[in-house]
PDB file of C-alpha atoms in Angstrom:
ATOM      1  CA  UNK A   1     -39.773   6.857  48.362  1.00 41.00           C
ATOM      2  CA  UNK A   2     -39.879  10.035  50.942  1.00 40.00           C
ATOM      3  CA  UNK A   3     -39.377   9.189  55.216  1.00 41.00           C
ATOM      4  CA  UNK A   4     -42.580   6.535  55.748  1.00 45.00           C
ATOM      5  CA  UNK A   5     -40.605   4.110  53.179  1.00 65.00           C
ATOM      6  CA  UNK A   6     -37.107   5.341  53.605  1.00 88.00           C
ATOM      7  CA  UNK A   7     -35.408   1.232  52.854  1.00 97.00           C
ATOM      8  CA  UNK A   8     -32.120  -0.745  55.215  1.00 98.00           C
ATOM      9  CA  UNK A   9     -29.872  -1.789  52.797  1.00 98.00           C
ATOM     10  CA  UNK A  10     -26.098  -3.581  54.169  1.00 98.00           C
ATOM     11  CA  UNK A  11     -23.801  -2.987  51.445  1.00 98.00           C
ATOM     12  CA  UNK A  12     -20.608  -5.056  52.361  1.00 98.00           C
ATOM     13  CA  UNK A  13     -16.646  -3.686  50.604  1.00 98.00           C
ATOM     14  CA  UNK A  14     -18.653  -0.499  51.342  1.00 98.00           C
ATOM     15  CA  UNK A  15     -15.455   1.343  51.921  1.00 97.00           C
ATOM     16  CA  UNK A  16     -14.189   2.083  48.090  1.00 96.00           C
ATOM     17  CA  UNK A  17     -15.082   0.541  45.117  1.00 95.00           C
ATOM     18  CA  UNK A  18     -17.770  -1.500  43.341  1.00 96.00           C
ATOM     19  CA  UNK A  19     -18.866  -1.398  46.373  1.00 97.00           C
ATOM     20  CA  UNK A  20     -18.439   2.468  47.454  1.00 98.00           C
ATOM     21  CA  UNK A  21     -20.848   3.477  44.599  1.00 97.00           C
ATOM     22  CA  UNK A  22     -23.139   1.378  45.476  1.00 98.00           C
ATOM     23  CA  UNK A  23     -23.205   2.718  48.576  1.00 98.00           C
ATOM     24  CA  UNK A  24     -23.641   6.073  47.865  1.00 98.00           C
ATOM     25  CA  UNK A  25     -25.861   5.611  44.817  1.00 98.00           C
ATOM     26  CA  UNK A  26     -28.789   3.844  47.073  1.00 98.00           C
ATOM     27  CA  UNK A  27     -27.961   7.204  50.145  1.00 98.00           C
ATOM     28  CA  UNK A  28     -28.550   9.222  47.747  1.00 97.00           C
ATOM     29  CA  UNK A  29     -31.998   7.846  46.804  1.00 97.00           C
ATOM     30  CA  UNK A  30     -33.481   7.586  49.952  1.00 97.00           C
ATOM     31  CA  UNK A  31     -31.878   4.752  51.641  1.00 98.00           C
ATOM     32  CA  UNK A  32     -30.485   4.163  54.798  1.00 98.00           C
ATOM     33  CA  UNK A  33     -27.481   1.951  54.367  1.00 98.00           C
ATOM     34  CA  UNK A  34     -25.144   0.868  57.110  1.00 98.00           C
ATOM     35  CA  UNK A  35     -21.545   0.613  55.466  1.00 98.00           C
ATOM     36  CA  UNK A  36     -19.319  -2.486  56.616  1.00 98.00           C
ATOM     37  CA  UNK A  37     -15.905  -2.570  55.357  1.00 98.00           C
ATOM     38  CA  UNK A  38     -11.777  -3.638  56.729  1.00 97.00           C
ATOM     39  CA  UNK A  39     -10.946   0.149  57.449  1.00 97.00           C
ATOM     40  CA  UNK A  40     -12.823   2.571  59.674  1.00 97.00           C
ATOM     41  CA  UNK A  41     -11.684   5.275  57.462  1.00 97.00           C
ATOM     42  CA  UNK A  42     -12.351   5.160  54.332  1.00 98.00           C
ATOM     43  CA  UNK A  43     -16.673   3.941  55.131  1.00 98.00           C
ATOM     44  CA  UNK A  44     -15.762   7.553  56.798  1.00 97.00           C
ATOM     45  CA  UNK A  45     -15.058   9.141  53.525  1.00 98.00           C
ATOM     46  CA  UNK A  46     -18.070   7.160  51.964  1.00 98.00           C
ATOM     47  CA  UNK A  47     -20.362   8.460  54.189  1.00 98.00           C
ATOM     48  CA  UNK A  48     -18.834  12.233  53.257  1.00 98.00           C
ATOM     49  CA  UNK A  49     -19.586  11.060  49.771  1.00 97.00           C
ATOM     50  CA  UNK A  50     -23.406  11.438  50.319  1.00 97.00           C
ATOM     51  CA  UNK A  51     -23.885  13.447  54.003  1.00 94.00           C
ATOM     52  CA  UNK A  52     -28.401  13.603  53.196  1.00 93.00           C
ATOM     53  CA  UNK A  53     -28.540   9.405  53.582  1.00 94.00           C
ATOM     54  CA  UNK A  54     -28.911   8.578  56.640  1.00 97.00           C
ATOM     55  CA  UNK A  55     -25.383   6.081  56.870  1.00 98.00           C
ATOM     56  CA  UNK A  56     -23.944   4.178  60.387  1.00 98.00           C
ATOM     57  CA  UNK A  57     -19.883   2.608  59.527  1.00 98.00           C
ATOM     58  CA  UNK A  58     -18.764  -0.692  61.034  1.00 98.00           C
ATOM     59  CA  UNK A  59     -16.087  -2.067  61.550  1.00 98.00           C
ATOM     60  CA  UNK A  60     -15.984  -5.342  60.167  1.00 98.00           C
ATOM     61  CA  UNK A  61     -13.804  -7.985  58.848  1.00 98.00           C
ATOM     62  CA  UNK A  62     -16.346 -10.431  56.877  1.00 98.00           C
ATOM     63  CA  UNK A  63     -14.242 -13.378  57.402  1.00 98.00           C
ATOM     64  CA  UNK A  64     -15.010 -13.315  61.189  1.00 98.00           C
ATOM     65  CA  UNK A  65     -18.338 -14.599  61.551  1.00 98.00           C
ATOM     66  CA  UNK A  66     -18.141 -12.885  65.477  1.00 98.00           C
ATOM     67  CA  UNK A  67     -17.284  -9.483  63.499  1.00 98.00           C
ATOM     68  CA  UNK A  68     -20.379 -10.461  61.117  1.00 98.00           C
ATOM     69  CA  UNK A  69     -22.858 -11.221  63.892  1.00 98.00           C
ATOM     70  CA  UNK A  70     -21.808  -7.411  65.144  1.00 98.00           C
ATOM     71  CA  UNK A  71     -22.559  -5.849  61.987  1.00 98.00           C
ATOM     72  CA  UNK A  72     -26.132  -6.777  61.960  1.00 98.00           C
ATOM     73  CA  UNK A  73     -27.207  -6.909  65.358  1.00 98.00           C
ATOM     74  CA  UNK A  74     -25.641  -2.401  65.236  1.00 98.00           C
ATOM     75  CA  UNK A  75     -27.858  -2.561  61.257  1.00 98.00           C
ATOM     76  CA  UNK A  76     -31.035  -3.250  63.815  1.00 97.00           C
ATOM     77  CA  UNK A  77     -29.981  -1.784  66.861  1.00 97.00           C
ATOM     78  CA  UNK A  78     -30.272   1.808  64.172  1.00 97.00           C
ATOM     79  CA  UNK A  79     -32.732   0.711  62.202  1.00 97.00           C
ATOM     80  CA  UNK A  80     -34.641  -2.138  63.367  1.00 96.00           C
ATOM     81  CA  UNK A  81     -35.317  -4.811  59.850  1.00 97.00           C
ATOM     82  CA  UNK A  82     -33.143  -5.021  56.506  1.00 98.00           C
ATOM     83  CA  UNK A  83     -34.058  -4.555  53.751  1.00 98.00           C
ATOM     84  CA  UNK A  84     -31.239  -5.800  50.540  1.00 98.00           C
ATOM     85  CA  UNK A  85     -27.914  -6.267  51.608  1.00 99.00           C
ATOM     86  CA  UNK A  86     -25.307  -5.833  49.125  1.00 98.00           C
ATOM     87  CA  UNK A  87     -22.826  -9.177  49.319  1.00 98.00           C
ATOM     88  CA  UNK A  88     -19.490  -7.107  46.910  1.00 97.00           C
ATOM     89  CA  UNK A  89     -16.264  -7.384  50.089  1.00 97.00           C
ATOM     90  CA  UNK A  90     -13.595  -9.687  48.115  1.00 96.00           C
ATOM     91  CA  UNK A  91     -10.859  -9.650  46.858  1.00 95.00           C
ATOM     92  CA  UNK A  92      -8.782 -10.679  43.444  1.00 91.00           C
ATOM     93  CA  UNK A  93      -5.452 -12.355  46.454  1.00 90.00           C
ATOM     94  CA  UNK A  94      -2.397 -11.966  44.532  1.00 88.00           C
ATOM     95  CA  UNK A  95      -1.888 -11.246  41.108  1.00 79.00           C
ATOM     96  CA  UNK A  96      -0.142 -12.842  38.441  1.00 82.00           C
ATOM     97  CA  UNK A  97       0.949 -16.322  39.928  1.00 92.00           C
ATOM     98  CA  UNK A  98       1.193 -19.911  38.447  1.00 93.00           C
ATOM     99  CA  UNK A  99      -1.476 -22.471  40.361  1.00 95.00           C
ATOM    100  CA  UNK A 100       1.381 -23.992  40.758  1.00 97.00           C
ATOM    101  CA  UNK A 101       3.096 -21.161  43.105  1.00 96.00           C
ATOM    102  CA  UNK A 102      -0.272 -19.974  44.644  1.00 97.00           C
ATOM    103  CA  UNK A 103       0.990 -20.830  48.321  1.00 97.00           C
ATOM    104  CA  UNK A 104      -2.192 -22.462  50.840  1.00 98.00           C
ATOM    105  CA  UNK A 105      -2.278 -19.373  52.625  1.00 97.00           C
ATOM    106  CA  UNK A 106      -2.944 -16.796  49.846  1.00 97.00           C
ATOM    107  CA  UNK A 107      -5.494 -19.542  48.408  1.00 97.00           C
ATOM    108  CA  UNK A 108      -7.051 -19.217  52.360  1.00 98.00           C
ATOM    109  CA  UNK A 109      -7.287 -16.237  52.429  1.00 97.00           C
ATOM    110  CA  UNK A 110      -9.358 -15.506  48.965  1.00 97.00           C
ATOM    111  CA  UNK A 111     -11.563 -18.577  49.950  1.00 98.00           C
ATOM    112  CA  UNK A 112     -11.955 -16.865  53.200  1.00 98.00           C
ATOM    113  CA  UNK A 113     -13.277 -13.789  51.276  1.00 98.00           C
ATOM    114  CA  UNK A 114     -14.994 -14.318  48.362  1.00 98.00           C
ATOM    115  CA  UNK A 115     -16.980 -16.929  50.079  1.00 98.00           C
ATOM    116  CA  UNK A 116     -16.649 -17.574  53.887  1.00 98.00           C
ATOM    117  CA  UNK A 117     -17.186 -13.943  54.186  1.00 98.00           C
ATOM    118  CA  UNK A 118     -20.175 -14.000  51.901  1.00 98.00           C
ATOM    119  CA  UNK A 119     -21.237 -16.888  52.648  1.00 98.00           C
ATOM    120  CA  UNK A 120     -21.659 -15.465  56.905  1.00 98.00           C
ATOM    121  CA  UNK A 121     -23.329 -12.932  55.802  1.00 98.00           C
ATOM    122  CA  UNK A 122     -26.368 -13.844  53.908  1.00 98.00           C
ATOM    123  CA  UNK A 123     -27.010 -16.318  56.609  1.00 98.00           C
ATOM    124  CA  UNK A 124     -27.448 -13.393  58.537  1.00 98.00           C
ATOM    125  CA  UNK A 125     -29.100 -11.268  56.867  1.00 98.00           C
ATOM    126  CA  UNK A 126     -31.421 -14.485  55.878  1.00 98.00           C
ATOM    127  CA  UNK A 127     -32.103 -14.961  60.231  1.00 98.00           C
ATOM    128  CA  UNK A 128     -33.417 -11.526  59.950  1.00 98.00           C
ATOM    129  CA  UNK A 129     -35.271 -10.726  56.916  1.00 98.00           C
ATOM    130  CA  UNK A 130     -37.257 -14.117  57.504  1.00 98.00           C
ATOM    131  CA  UNK A 131     -38.020 -13.071  61.901  1.00 98.00           C
ATOM    132  CA  UNK A 132     -39.176  -8.904  60.692  1.00 98.00           C
ATOM    133  CA  UNK A 133     -42.779  -8.343  60.333  1.00 97.00           C
ATOM    134  CA  UNK A 134     -42.713  -8.038  57.810  1.00 97.00           C
ATOM    135  CA  UNK A 135     -41.354 -10.476  57.175  1.00 98.00           C
ATOM    136  CA  UNK A 136     -38.691 -10.327  53.679  1.00 98.00           C
ATOM    137  CA  UNK A 137     -35.785  -9.253  51.893  1.00 98.00           C
ATOM    138  CA  UNK A 138     -33.468  -9.371  48.834  1.00 98.00           C
ATOM    139  CA  UNK A 139     -29.620 -10.273  49.042  1.00 99.00           C
ATOM    140  CA  UNK A 140     -27.646  -9.429  46.085  1.00 98.00           C
ATOM    141  CA  UNK A 141     -23.873 -11.697  45.699  1.00 98.00           C
ATOM    142  CA  UNK A 142     -21.395  -9.230  44.223  1.00 97.00           C
ATOM    143  CA  UNK A 143     -19.924 -12.272  40.860  1.00 95.00           C
ATOM    144  CA  UNK A 144     -17.827 -11.114  38.394  1.00 93.00           C
ATOM    145  CA  UNK A 145     -17.005 -12.362  34.855  1.00 92.00           C
ATOM    146  CA  UNK A 146     -14.587 -15.015  36.590  1.00 92.00           C
ATOM    147  CA  UNK A 147     -18.216 -16.373  37.488  1.00 93.00           C
ATOM    148  CA  UNK A 148     -18.082 -17.378  34.278  1.00 92.00           C
ATOM    149  CA  UNK A 149     -14.653 -17.421  33.350  1.00 90.00           C
ATOM    150  CA  UNK A 150     -12.135 -17.779  34.447  1.00 89.00           C
ATOM    151  CA  UNK A 151      -9.068 -14.454  33.905  1.00 89.00           C
ATOM    152  CA  UNK A 152      -4.791 -16.756  33.565  1.00 88.00           C
ATOM    153  CA  UNK A 153      -3.144 -16.842  37.167  1.00 90.00           C
ATOM    154  CA  UNK A 154      -6.861 -16.076  39.139  1.00 92.00           C
ATOM    155  CA  UNK A 155      -7.883 -19.478  40.522  1.00 96.00           C
ATOM    156  CA  UNK A 156      -8.955 -18.694  43.525  1.00 96.00           C
ATOM    157  CA  UNK A 157     -10.775 -15.230  42.169  1.00 95.00           C
ATOM    158  CA  UNK A 158     -12.329 -18.413  40.022  1.00 96.00           C
ATOM    159  CA  UNK A 159     -13.365 -20.763  42.139  1.00 97.00           C
ATOM    160  CA  UNK A 160     -14.766 -18.813  44.856  1.00 98.00           C
ATOM    161  CA  UNK A 161     -17.035 -17.062  42.154  1.00 97.00           C
ATOM    162  CA  UNK A 162     -18.249 -19.761  40.607  1.00 98.00           C
ATOM    163  CA  UNK A 163     -19.013 -20.473  43.659  1.00 98.00           C
ATOM    164  CA  UNK A 164     -21.245 -17.348  44.628  1.00 98.00           C
ATOM    165  CA  UNK A 165     -22.996 -18.993  42.140  1.00 98.00           C
ATOM    166  CA  UNK A 166     -24.141 -22.031  43.997  1.00 98.00           C
ATOM    167  CA  UNK A 167     -24.920 -19.608  46.226  1.00 98.00           C
ATOM    168  CA  UNK A 168     -27.644 -17.333  44.753  1.00 98.00           C
ATOM    169  CA  UNK A 169     -29.119 -20.028  43.752  1.00 98.00           C
ATOM    170  CA  UNK A 170     -29.415 -21.880  47.299  1.00 98.00           C
ATOM    171  CA  UNK A 171     -29.682 -18.798  48.865  1.00 98.00           C
ATOM    172  CA  UNK A 172     -33.098 -18.312  45.404  1.00 98.00           C
ATOM    173  CA  UNK A 173     -34.287 -21.620  46.281  1.00 98.00           C
ATOM    174  CA  UNK A 174     -34.456 -21.369  50.264  1.00 98.00           C
ATOM    175  CA  UNK A 175     -35.740 -18.329  50.687  1.00 98.00           C
ATOM    176  CA  UNK A 176     -39.054 -18.491  48.826  1.00 98.00           C
ATOM    177  CA  UNK A 177     -41.647 -19.752  51.345  1.00 98.00           C
ATOM    178  CA  UNK A 178     -40.566 -15.903  53.787  1.00 98.00           C
ATOM    179  CA  UNK A 179     -39.829 -13.897  50.675  1.00 98.00           C
ATOM    180  CA  UNK A 180     -36.444 -13.835  50.152  1.00 98.00           C
ATOM    181  CA  UNK A 181     -35.415 -12.967  47.109  1.00 98.00           C
ATOM    182  CA  UNK A 182     -31.502 -13.067  45.899  1.00 98.00           C
ATOM    183  CA  UNK A 183     -29.621 -12.578  42.893  1.00 98.00           C
ATOM    184  CA  UNK A 184     -26.220 -12.150  41.457  1.00 98.00           C
ATOM    185  CA  UNK A 185     -24.473  -9.173  39.685  1.00 98.00           C
ATOM    186  CA  UNK A 186     -21.754  -9.983  36.905  1.00 97.00           C
ATOM    187  CA  UNK A 187     -20.161  -7.418  36.821  1.00 95.00           C
ATOM    188  CA  UNK A 188     -16.696  -7.153  33.740  1.00 91.00           C
ATOM    189  CA  UNK A 189     -14.320  -3.572  34.444  1.00 89.00           C
ATOM    190  CA  UNK A 190     -16.214  -1.086  35.644  1.00 90.00           C
ATOM    191  CA  UNK A 191     -13.535   1.693  36.411  1.00 86.00           C
ATOM    192  CA  UNK A 192     -12.661   1.114  40.586  1.00 81.00           C
ATOM    193  CA  UNK A 193      -8.754   0.787  41.977  1.00 75.00           C
ATOM    194  CA  UNK A 194      -9.100  -3.346  41.704  1.00 68.00           C
ATOM    195  CA  UNK A 195      -9.165  -2.389  37.633  1.00 71.00           C
ATOM    196  CA  UNK A 196      -6.381  -0.117  37.296  1.00 76.00           C
ATOM    197  CA  UNK A 197      -4.575  -3.114  35.269  1.00 73.00           C
ATOM    198  CA  UNK A 198      -6.379  -2.739  32.946  1.00 77.00           C
ATOM    199  CA  UNK A 199      -5.485   0.115  31.808  1.00 73.00           C
ATOM    200  CA  UNK A 200      -2.199  -0.401  30.794  1.00 81.00           C
ATOM    201  CA  UNK A 201      -2.574  -3.143  30.246  1.00 86.00           C
ATOM    202  CA  UNK A 202      -3.076  -7.098  31.231  1.00 85.00           C
ATOM    203  CA  UNK A 203      -2.956 -10.828  30.696  1.00 87.00           C
ATOM    204  CA  UNK A 204      -4.230 -12.629  28.627  1.00 86.00           C
ATOM    205  CA  UNK A 205      -5.517 -16.408  27.829  1.00 84.00           C
ATOM    206  CA  UNK A 206      -2.899 -15.805  24.479  1.00 84.00           C
ATOM    207  CA  UNK A 207       0.154 -14.912  26.747  1.00 87.00           C
ATOM    208  CA  UNK A 208       0.107 -11.804  24.997  1.00 88.00           C
ATOM    209  CA  UNK A 209      -0.665  -8.540  27.237  1.00 87.00           C
ATOM    210  CA  UNK A 210      -2.996  -5.741  26.796  1.00 87.00           C
ATOM    211  CA  UNK A 211      -4.259  -3.302  27.149  1.00 87.00           C
ATOM    212  CA  UNK A 212      -8.709  -3.568  28.067  1.00 87.00           C
ATOM    213  CA  UNK A 213     -11.825  -1.465  27.988  1.00 87.00           C
ATOM    214  CA  UNK A 214     -13.222  -0.825  31.619  1.00 91.00           C
ATOM    215  CA  UNK A 215     -16.570   0.978  32.171  1.00 91.00           C
ATOM    216  CA  UNK A 216     -17.903   4.058  34.702  1.00 94.00           C
ATOM    217  CA  UNK A 217     -18.249   2.556  37.981  1.00 95.00           C
ATOM    218  CA  UNK A 218     -21.761   4.626  38.479  1.00 95.00           C
ATOM    219  CA  UNK A 219     -23.738   2.705  36.044  1.00 95.00           C
ATOM    220  CA  UNK A 220     -23.088  -0.897  37.763  1.00 97.00           C
ATOM    221  CA  UNK A 221     -24.361   1.003  40.877  1.00 98.00           C
ATOM    222  CA  UNK A 222     -27.254   2.563  39.187  1.00 97.00           C
ATOM    223  CA  UNK A 223     -27.879  -1.589  37.505  1.00 98.00           C
ATOM    224  CA  UNK A 224     -27.188  -2.612  41.815  1.00 98.00           C
ATOM    225  CA  UNK A 225     -30.604  -0.265  42.245  1.00 98.00           C
ATOM    226  CA  UNK A 226     -32.326  -1.172  39.868  1.00 98.00           C
ATOM    227  CA  UNK A 227     -32.427  -5.012  40.725  1.00 98.00           C
ATOM    228  CA  UNK A 228     -32.834  -3.083  45.063  1.00 98.00           C
ATOM    229  CA  UNK A 229     -36.108  -1.410  43.475  1.00 98.00           C
ATOM    230  CA  UNK A 230     -38.714  -4.145  42.741  1.00 98.00           C
ATOM    231  CA  UNK A 231     -40.240  -5.448  44.268  1.00 98.00           C
ATOM    232  CA  UNK A 232     -40.358  -8.790  45.975  1.00 98.00           C
ATOM    233  CA  UNK A 233     -43.002 -10.129  43.401  1.00 97.00           C
ATOM    234  CA  UNK A 234     -40.090  -9.321  40.642  1.00 98.00           C
ATOM    235  CA  UNK A 235     -35.931 -10.573  41.227  1.00 98.00           C
ATOM    236  CA  UNK A 236     -33.512  -9.935  38.883  1.00 98.00           C
ATOM    237  CA  UNK A 237     -31.912 -13.281  39.142  1.00 98.00           C
ATOM    238  CA  UNK A 238     -28.814 -12.603  37.363  1.00 98.00           C
ATOM    239  CA  UNK A 239     -27.453  -9.581  35.801  1.00 97.00           C
ATOM    240  CA  UNK A 240     -24.203  -9.158  33.316  1.00 96.00           C
ATOM    241  CA  UNK A 241     -22.989  -5.441  32.834  1.00 95.00           C
ATOM    242  CA  UNK A 242     -19.800  -5.145  31.419  1.00 93.00           C
ATOM    243  CA  UNK A 243     -17.534  -2.098  29.449  1.00 92.00           C
ATOM    244  CA  UNK A 244     -18.936  -3.139  26.419  1.00 91.00           C
ATOM    245  CA  UNK A 245     -15.747  -3.509  24.616  1.00 89.00           C
ATOM    246  CA  UNK A 246     -14.321  -5.504  26.852  1.00 88.00           C
ATOM    247  CA  UNK A 247     -12.672  -9.760  25.529  1.00 85.00           C
ATOM    248  CA  UNK A 248     -15.484 -12.313  27.564  1.00 82.00           C
ATOM    249  CA  UNK A 249     -17.818 -13.811  24.641  1.00 75.00           C
ATOM    250  CA  UNK A 250     -14.410 -14.068  22.621  1.00 66.00           C
ATOM    251  CA  UNK A 251     -12.198 -14.554  25.449  1.00 58.00           C
ATOM    252  CA  UNK A 252     -10.040 -17.689  25.958  1.00 49.00           C
TER     253      UNK A 252
END
């Protein structure tokens, strides 16, 4: 992309992990990116990894409607339009807690972040994309292998990721008249801080603990960029990118 073709993206959860990798990939390949997350310091660290790319860092708790409104207002004020939302912010919640012992507060926190936050960001992006000229844009939701099948003791995370699939399908349908495309990337065992436990051993459906393979998060980032850079007449509806030998097809 040259300067005249620069596209504008919002990446939530951009301060670490998959969000950081995707933001850096976009910045290094000609995109302008609004980095959203709860910790301004980590957002600035992300921006410093790709100083050649125009970016803004906006402190955002995606579960708070006023924060989301402020994020998209800042994007409009700085860049004037929006071409892509990578709806990535999420939390696994407390690990290893049996279903019957999961506190409601923990359930609510995961739902507020993973589902309500994704809805709020998608709605704000959708409104901008519908109203801008030229009309349209793309929303990519970060699902998970857990949008297909669960791990033990993961009810809140799994329930929200299954719900994201419904959000993706509804946005795909409702966005058609306005050139708004929506797809979902379901990721398995990208090497980030969130998956560090995979390298030391994590609980399997059999009750055993096993080390699982991981993949380079940069491979995920390149996949997201491929999805993002398709013309709006084409859409990757669902993509599954995972460490080749992880227990997914055979899980359970």
